[in-house]
mmCIF file of C-alpha atoms in Angstrom:
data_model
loop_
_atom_site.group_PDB
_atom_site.id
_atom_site.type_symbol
_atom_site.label_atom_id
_atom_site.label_comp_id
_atom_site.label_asym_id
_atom_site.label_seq_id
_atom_site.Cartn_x
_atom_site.Cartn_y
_atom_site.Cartn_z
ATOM 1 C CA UNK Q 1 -208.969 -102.956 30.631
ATOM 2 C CA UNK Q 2 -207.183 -103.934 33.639
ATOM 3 C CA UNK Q 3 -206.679 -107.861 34.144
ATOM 4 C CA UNK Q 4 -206.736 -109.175 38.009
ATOM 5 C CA UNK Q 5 -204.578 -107.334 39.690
ATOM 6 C CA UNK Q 6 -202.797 -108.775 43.084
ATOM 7 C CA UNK Q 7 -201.694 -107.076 45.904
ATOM 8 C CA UNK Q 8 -198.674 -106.994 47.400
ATOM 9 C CA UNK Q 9 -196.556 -109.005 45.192
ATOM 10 C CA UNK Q 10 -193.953 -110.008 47.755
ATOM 11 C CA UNK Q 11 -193.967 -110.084 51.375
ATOM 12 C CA UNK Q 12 -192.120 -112.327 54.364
ATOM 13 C CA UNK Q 13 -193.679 -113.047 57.456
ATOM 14 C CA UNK Q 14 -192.443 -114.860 60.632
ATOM 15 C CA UNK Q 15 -194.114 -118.270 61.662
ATOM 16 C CA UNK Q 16 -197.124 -117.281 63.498
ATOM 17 C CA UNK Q 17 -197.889 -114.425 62.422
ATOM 18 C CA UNK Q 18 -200.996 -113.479 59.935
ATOM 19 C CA UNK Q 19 -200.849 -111.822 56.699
ATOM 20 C CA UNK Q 20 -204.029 -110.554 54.107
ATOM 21 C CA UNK Q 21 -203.971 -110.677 50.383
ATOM 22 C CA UNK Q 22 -205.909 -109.118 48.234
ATOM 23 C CA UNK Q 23 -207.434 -109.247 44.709
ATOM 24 C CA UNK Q 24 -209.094 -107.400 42.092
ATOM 25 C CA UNK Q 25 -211.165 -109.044 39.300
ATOM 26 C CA UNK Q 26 -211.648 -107.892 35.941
ATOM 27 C CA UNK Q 27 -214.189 -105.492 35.385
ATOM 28 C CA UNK Q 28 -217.849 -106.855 35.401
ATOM 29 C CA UNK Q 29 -216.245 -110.580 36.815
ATOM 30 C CA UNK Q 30 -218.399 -111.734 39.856
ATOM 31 C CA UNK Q 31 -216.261 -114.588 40.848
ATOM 32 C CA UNK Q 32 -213.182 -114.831 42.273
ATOM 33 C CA UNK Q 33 -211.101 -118.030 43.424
ATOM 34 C CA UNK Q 34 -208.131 -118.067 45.096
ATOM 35 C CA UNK Q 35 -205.324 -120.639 44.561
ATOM 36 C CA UNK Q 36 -201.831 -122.221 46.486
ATOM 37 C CA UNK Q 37 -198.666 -123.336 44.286
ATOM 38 C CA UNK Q 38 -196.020 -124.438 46.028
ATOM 39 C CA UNK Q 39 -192.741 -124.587 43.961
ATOM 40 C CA UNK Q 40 -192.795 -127.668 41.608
ATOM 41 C CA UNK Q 41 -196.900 -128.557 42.095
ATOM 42 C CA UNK Q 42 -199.629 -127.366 39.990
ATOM 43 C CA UNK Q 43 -201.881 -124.888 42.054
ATOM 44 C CA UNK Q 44 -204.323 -126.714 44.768
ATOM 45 C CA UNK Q 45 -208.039 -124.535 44.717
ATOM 46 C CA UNK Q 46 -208.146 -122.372 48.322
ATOM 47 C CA UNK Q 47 -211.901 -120.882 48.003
ATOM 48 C CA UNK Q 48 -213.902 -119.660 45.586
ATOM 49 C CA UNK Q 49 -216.705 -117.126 45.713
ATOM 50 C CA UNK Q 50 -219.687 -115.710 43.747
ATOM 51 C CA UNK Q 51 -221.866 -112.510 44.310
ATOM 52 C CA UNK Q 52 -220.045 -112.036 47.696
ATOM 53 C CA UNK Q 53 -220.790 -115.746 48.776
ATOM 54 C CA UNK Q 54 -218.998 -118.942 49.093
ATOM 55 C CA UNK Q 55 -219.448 -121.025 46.632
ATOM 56 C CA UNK Q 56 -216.600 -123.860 47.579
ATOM 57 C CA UNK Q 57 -213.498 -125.129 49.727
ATOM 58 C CA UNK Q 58 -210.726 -127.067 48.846
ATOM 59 C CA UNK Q 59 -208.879 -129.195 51.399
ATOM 60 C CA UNK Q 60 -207.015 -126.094 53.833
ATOM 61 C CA UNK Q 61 -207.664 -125.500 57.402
ATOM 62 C CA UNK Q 62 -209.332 -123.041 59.302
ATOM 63 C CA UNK Q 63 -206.263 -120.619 59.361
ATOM 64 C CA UNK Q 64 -207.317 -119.906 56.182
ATOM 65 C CA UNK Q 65 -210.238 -117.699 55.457
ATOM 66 C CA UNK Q 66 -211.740 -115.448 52.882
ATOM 67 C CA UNK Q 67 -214.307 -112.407 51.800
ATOM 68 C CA UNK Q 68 -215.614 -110.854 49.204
ATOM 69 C CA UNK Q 69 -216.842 -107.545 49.195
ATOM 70 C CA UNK Q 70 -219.680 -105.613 47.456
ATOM 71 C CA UNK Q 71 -217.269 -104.657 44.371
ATOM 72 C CA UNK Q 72 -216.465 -107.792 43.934
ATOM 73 C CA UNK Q 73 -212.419 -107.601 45.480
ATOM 74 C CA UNK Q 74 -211.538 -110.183 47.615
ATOM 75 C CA UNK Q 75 -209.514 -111.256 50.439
ATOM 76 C CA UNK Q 76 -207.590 -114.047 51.699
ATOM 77 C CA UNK Q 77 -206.572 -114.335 55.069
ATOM 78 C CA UNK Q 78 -204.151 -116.933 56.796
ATOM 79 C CA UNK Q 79 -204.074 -116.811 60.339
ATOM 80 C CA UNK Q 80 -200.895 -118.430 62.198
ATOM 81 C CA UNK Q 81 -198.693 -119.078 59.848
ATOM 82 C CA UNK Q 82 -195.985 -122.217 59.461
ATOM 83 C CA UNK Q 83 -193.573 -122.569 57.229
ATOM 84 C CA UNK Q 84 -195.106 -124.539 55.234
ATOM 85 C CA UNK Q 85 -197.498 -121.903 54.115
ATOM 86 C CA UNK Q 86 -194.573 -120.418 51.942
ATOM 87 C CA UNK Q 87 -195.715 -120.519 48.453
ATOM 88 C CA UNK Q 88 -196.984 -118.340 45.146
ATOM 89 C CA UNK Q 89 -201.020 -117.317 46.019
ATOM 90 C CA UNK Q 90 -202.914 -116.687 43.139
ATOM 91 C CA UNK Q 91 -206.437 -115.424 42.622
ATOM 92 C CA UNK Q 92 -208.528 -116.261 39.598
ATOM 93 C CA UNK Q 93 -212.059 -114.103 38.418
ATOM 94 C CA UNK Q 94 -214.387 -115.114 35.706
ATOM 95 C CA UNK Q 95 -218.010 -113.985 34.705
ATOM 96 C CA UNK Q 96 -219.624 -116.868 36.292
ATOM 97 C CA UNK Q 97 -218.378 -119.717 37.703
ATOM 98 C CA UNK Q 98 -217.390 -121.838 34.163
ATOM 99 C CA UNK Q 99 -216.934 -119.329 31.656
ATOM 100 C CA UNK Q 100 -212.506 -119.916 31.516
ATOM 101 C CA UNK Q 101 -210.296 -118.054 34.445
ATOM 102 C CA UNK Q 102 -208.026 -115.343 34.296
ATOM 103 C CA UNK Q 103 -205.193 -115.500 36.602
ATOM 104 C CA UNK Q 104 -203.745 -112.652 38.615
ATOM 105 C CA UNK Q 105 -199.642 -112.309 38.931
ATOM 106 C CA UNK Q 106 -200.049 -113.821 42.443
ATOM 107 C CA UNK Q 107 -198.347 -112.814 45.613
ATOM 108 C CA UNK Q 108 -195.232 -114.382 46.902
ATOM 109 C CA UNK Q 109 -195.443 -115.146 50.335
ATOM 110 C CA UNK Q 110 -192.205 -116.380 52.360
ATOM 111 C CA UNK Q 111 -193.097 -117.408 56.104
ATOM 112 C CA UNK Q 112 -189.566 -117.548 58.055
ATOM 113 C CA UNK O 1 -211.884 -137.038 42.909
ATOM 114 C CA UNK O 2 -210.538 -135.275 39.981
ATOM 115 C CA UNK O 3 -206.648 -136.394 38.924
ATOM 116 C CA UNK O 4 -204.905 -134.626 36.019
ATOM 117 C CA UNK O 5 -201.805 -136.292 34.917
ATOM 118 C CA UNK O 6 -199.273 -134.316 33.301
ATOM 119 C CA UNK O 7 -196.187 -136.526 31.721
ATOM 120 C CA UNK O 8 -193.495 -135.956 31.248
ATOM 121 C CA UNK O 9 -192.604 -133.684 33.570
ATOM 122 C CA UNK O 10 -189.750 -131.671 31.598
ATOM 123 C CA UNK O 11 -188.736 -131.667 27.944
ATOM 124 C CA UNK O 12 -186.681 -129.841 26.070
ATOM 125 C CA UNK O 13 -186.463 -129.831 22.053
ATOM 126 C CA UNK O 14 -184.571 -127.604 19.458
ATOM 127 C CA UNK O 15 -185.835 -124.612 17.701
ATOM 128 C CA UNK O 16 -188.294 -125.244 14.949
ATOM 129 C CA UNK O 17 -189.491 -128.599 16.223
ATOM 130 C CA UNK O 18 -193.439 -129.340 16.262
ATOM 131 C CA UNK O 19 -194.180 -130.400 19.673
ATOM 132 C CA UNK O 20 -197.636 -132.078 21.480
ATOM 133 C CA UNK O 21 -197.972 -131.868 25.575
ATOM 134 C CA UNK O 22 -200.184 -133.949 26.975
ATOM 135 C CA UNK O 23 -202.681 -134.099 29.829
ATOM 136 C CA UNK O 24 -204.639 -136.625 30.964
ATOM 137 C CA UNK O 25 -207.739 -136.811 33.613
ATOM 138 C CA UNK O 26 -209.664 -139.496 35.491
ATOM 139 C CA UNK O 27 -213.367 -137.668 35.800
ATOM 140 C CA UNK O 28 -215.262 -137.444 31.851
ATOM 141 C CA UNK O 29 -217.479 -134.743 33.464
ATOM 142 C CA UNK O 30 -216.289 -131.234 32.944
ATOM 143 C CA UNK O 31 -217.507 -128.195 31.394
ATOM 144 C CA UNK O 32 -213.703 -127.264 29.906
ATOM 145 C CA UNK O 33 -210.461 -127.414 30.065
ATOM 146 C CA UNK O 34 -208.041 -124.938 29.843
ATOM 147 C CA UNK O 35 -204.056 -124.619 28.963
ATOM 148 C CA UNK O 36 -202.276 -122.280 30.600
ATOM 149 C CA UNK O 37 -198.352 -120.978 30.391
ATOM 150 C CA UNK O 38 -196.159 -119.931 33.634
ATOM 151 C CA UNK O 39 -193.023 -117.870 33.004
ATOM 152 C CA UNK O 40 -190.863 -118.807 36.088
ATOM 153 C CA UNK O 41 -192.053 -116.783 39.356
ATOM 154 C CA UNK O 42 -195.104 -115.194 37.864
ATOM 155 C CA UNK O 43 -198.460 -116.107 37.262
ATOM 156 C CA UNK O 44 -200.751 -118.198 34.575
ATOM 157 C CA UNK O 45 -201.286 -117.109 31.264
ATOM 158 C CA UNK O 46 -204.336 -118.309 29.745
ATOM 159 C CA UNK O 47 -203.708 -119.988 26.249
ATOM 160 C CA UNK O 48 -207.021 -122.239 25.252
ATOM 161 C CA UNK O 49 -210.186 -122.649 26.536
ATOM 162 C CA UNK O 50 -212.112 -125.800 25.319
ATOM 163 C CA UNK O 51 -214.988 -126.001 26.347
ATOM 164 C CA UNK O 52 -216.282 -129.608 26.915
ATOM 165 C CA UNK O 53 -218.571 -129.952 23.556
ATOM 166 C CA UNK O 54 -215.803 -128.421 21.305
ATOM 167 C CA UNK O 55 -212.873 -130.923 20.021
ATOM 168 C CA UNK O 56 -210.434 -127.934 19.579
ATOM 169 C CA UNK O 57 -209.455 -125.112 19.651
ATOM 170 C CA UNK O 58 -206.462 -122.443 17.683
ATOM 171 C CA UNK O 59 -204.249 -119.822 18.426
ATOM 172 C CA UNK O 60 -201.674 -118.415 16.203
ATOM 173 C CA UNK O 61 -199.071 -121.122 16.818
ATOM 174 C CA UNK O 62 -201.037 -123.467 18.852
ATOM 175 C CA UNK O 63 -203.685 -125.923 18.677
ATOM 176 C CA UNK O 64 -205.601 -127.508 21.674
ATOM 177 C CA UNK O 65 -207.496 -130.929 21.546
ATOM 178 C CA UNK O 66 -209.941 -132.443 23.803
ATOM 179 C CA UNK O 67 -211.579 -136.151 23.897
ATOM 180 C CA UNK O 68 -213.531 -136.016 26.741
ATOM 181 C CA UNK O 69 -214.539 -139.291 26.538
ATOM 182 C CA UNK O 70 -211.010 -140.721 27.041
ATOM 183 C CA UNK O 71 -209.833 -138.189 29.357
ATOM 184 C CA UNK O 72 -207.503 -136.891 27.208
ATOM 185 C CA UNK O 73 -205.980 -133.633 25.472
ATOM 186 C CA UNK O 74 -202.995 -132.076 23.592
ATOM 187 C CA UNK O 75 -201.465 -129.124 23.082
ATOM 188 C CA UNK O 76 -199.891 -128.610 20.002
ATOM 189 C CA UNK O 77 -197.388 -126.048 19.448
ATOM 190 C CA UNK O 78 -195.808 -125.347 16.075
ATOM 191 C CA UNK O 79 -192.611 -124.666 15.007
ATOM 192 C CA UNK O 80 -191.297 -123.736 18.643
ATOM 193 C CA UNK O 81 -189.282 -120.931 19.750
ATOM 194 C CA UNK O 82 -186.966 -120.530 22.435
ATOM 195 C CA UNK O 83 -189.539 -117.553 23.725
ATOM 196 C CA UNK O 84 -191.886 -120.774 24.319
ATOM 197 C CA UNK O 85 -189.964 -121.781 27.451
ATOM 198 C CA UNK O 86 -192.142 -122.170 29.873
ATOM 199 C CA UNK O 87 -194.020 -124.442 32.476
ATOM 200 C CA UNK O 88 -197.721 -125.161 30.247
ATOM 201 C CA UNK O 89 -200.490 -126.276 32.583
ATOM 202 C CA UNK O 90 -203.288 -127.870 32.144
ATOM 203 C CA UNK O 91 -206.840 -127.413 34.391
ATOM 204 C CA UNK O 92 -210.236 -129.016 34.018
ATOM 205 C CA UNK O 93 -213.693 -127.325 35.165
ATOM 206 C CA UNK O 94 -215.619 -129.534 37.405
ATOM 207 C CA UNK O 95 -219.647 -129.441 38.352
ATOM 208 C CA UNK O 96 -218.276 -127.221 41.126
ATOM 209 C CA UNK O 97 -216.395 -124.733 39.063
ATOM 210 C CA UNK O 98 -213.233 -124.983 41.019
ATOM 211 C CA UNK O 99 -209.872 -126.049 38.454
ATOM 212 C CA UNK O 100 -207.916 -128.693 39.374
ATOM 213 C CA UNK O 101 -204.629 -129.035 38.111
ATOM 214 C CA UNK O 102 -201.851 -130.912 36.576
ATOM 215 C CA UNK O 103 -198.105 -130.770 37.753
ATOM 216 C CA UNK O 104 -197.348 -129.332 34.720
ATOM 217 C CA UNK O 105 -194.527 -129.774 32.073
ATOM 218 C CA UNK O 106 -191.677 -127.228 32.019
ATOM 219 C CA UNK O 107 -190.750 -126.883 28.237
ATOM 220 C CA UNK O 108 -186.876 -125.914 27.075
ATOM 221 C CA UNK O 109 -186.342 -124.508 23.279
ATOM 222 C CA UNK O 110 -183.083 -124.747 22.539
ATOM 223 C CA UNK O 111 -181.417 -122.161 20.301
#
């Protein structure tokens, strides 16, 4: 079985600009989170969602936004980037919302 | 608010050595935790699962504890190998399902 799968792996933007990731959860997994790690820091929570709604919000603004569609994929969006956005994004799936996480590879984002 | 305290941040031991890494949080009321590896660059590895009535958990080489009461648990890895370089997380399940993390502690076997 394929685990979460993360697309694209690496990609640079320019400040200002907006960029879409996107996820895949394992097979029959009807929650998917998205995370931020910047280098050195443990991974601050983004979203989460269940059964295509959201379910929670960490502590990012409104630049960042997110979907998930009837297969249960996912999107994150960040709108205008900064700098500061540069970090590793992962996104996490699990059967329901406590049941252990499984990580994706994450996508690499540079904003220059 | 959830804190997870990971300490110390780096260590690095010999081959062969029987090590414990820590973690610590300030909330008792979680449904798990979890330990998870990160290879430089990539992503997380699950490793344990403990899930918040369970004291511990095993695989192969490693052992996880939990004392939820204390906010406390270890990870115990057994005669270490330099392929166990790594950073090792640790993450606790709150009442809203989202993880919250420690820093982390970057591990070094040395040959």
């Amino acid at each position: 079985d394929a685990g979460v799968t993360q697309s694209p792996t690496h990609l640079i933007k320019t400040r200002g600009q907006q960029v879409t990731l996107r996820c895949s959860p394992i097979s029959g997994h009807k929650s998917v989170s998205w995370y931020q790690q910047v280098l050195g820091q443990g991974p601050q929570f983004i979203f989460q969602y269940y059964e295509k709604e959201e379910r929670g919000r960490g502590n990012f603004p409104d630049r960042f936004s997110a979907r998930q569609f009837p297969n249960y994929s996912s999107e994150l969006n960040v709108n205008a980037l900064l700098l500061g956005d540069s970090a590793l994004y992962l996104c996490a799936s699990t059967p329901q919302g406590r049941d252990g996480y499984t990580f994706g590879s994450g996508t690499r984002l540079t904003v220059v | 608010k959830q804190e997870v305290t990971q300490i110390p941040a780096a260590l690095s031991v010999p081959e062969g050595e029987n090590l414990v890494l820590n973690c610590s949080f300030t909330d008792s009321a979680i449904y798990n935790l979890q330990w998870f590896r990160q290879d430089p660059g990539k992503g997380l590895t699950s490793l344990l699962l403990i899930q918040s009535s369970q004291r511990e958990q095993t695989s192969g080489r490693l052992n996880a504890s939990l004392d939820k009461s204390s906010g406390r648990s270890t990870l115990y890895i057994a005669a270490s190998q330099p392929g166990d370089s790594a950073t090792y997380l640790c993450a606790v399940t709150g009442a809203n399902s989202k993880l919250t993390f420690g820093k982390g502690i970057t591990l070094s076997v040395r040959p």
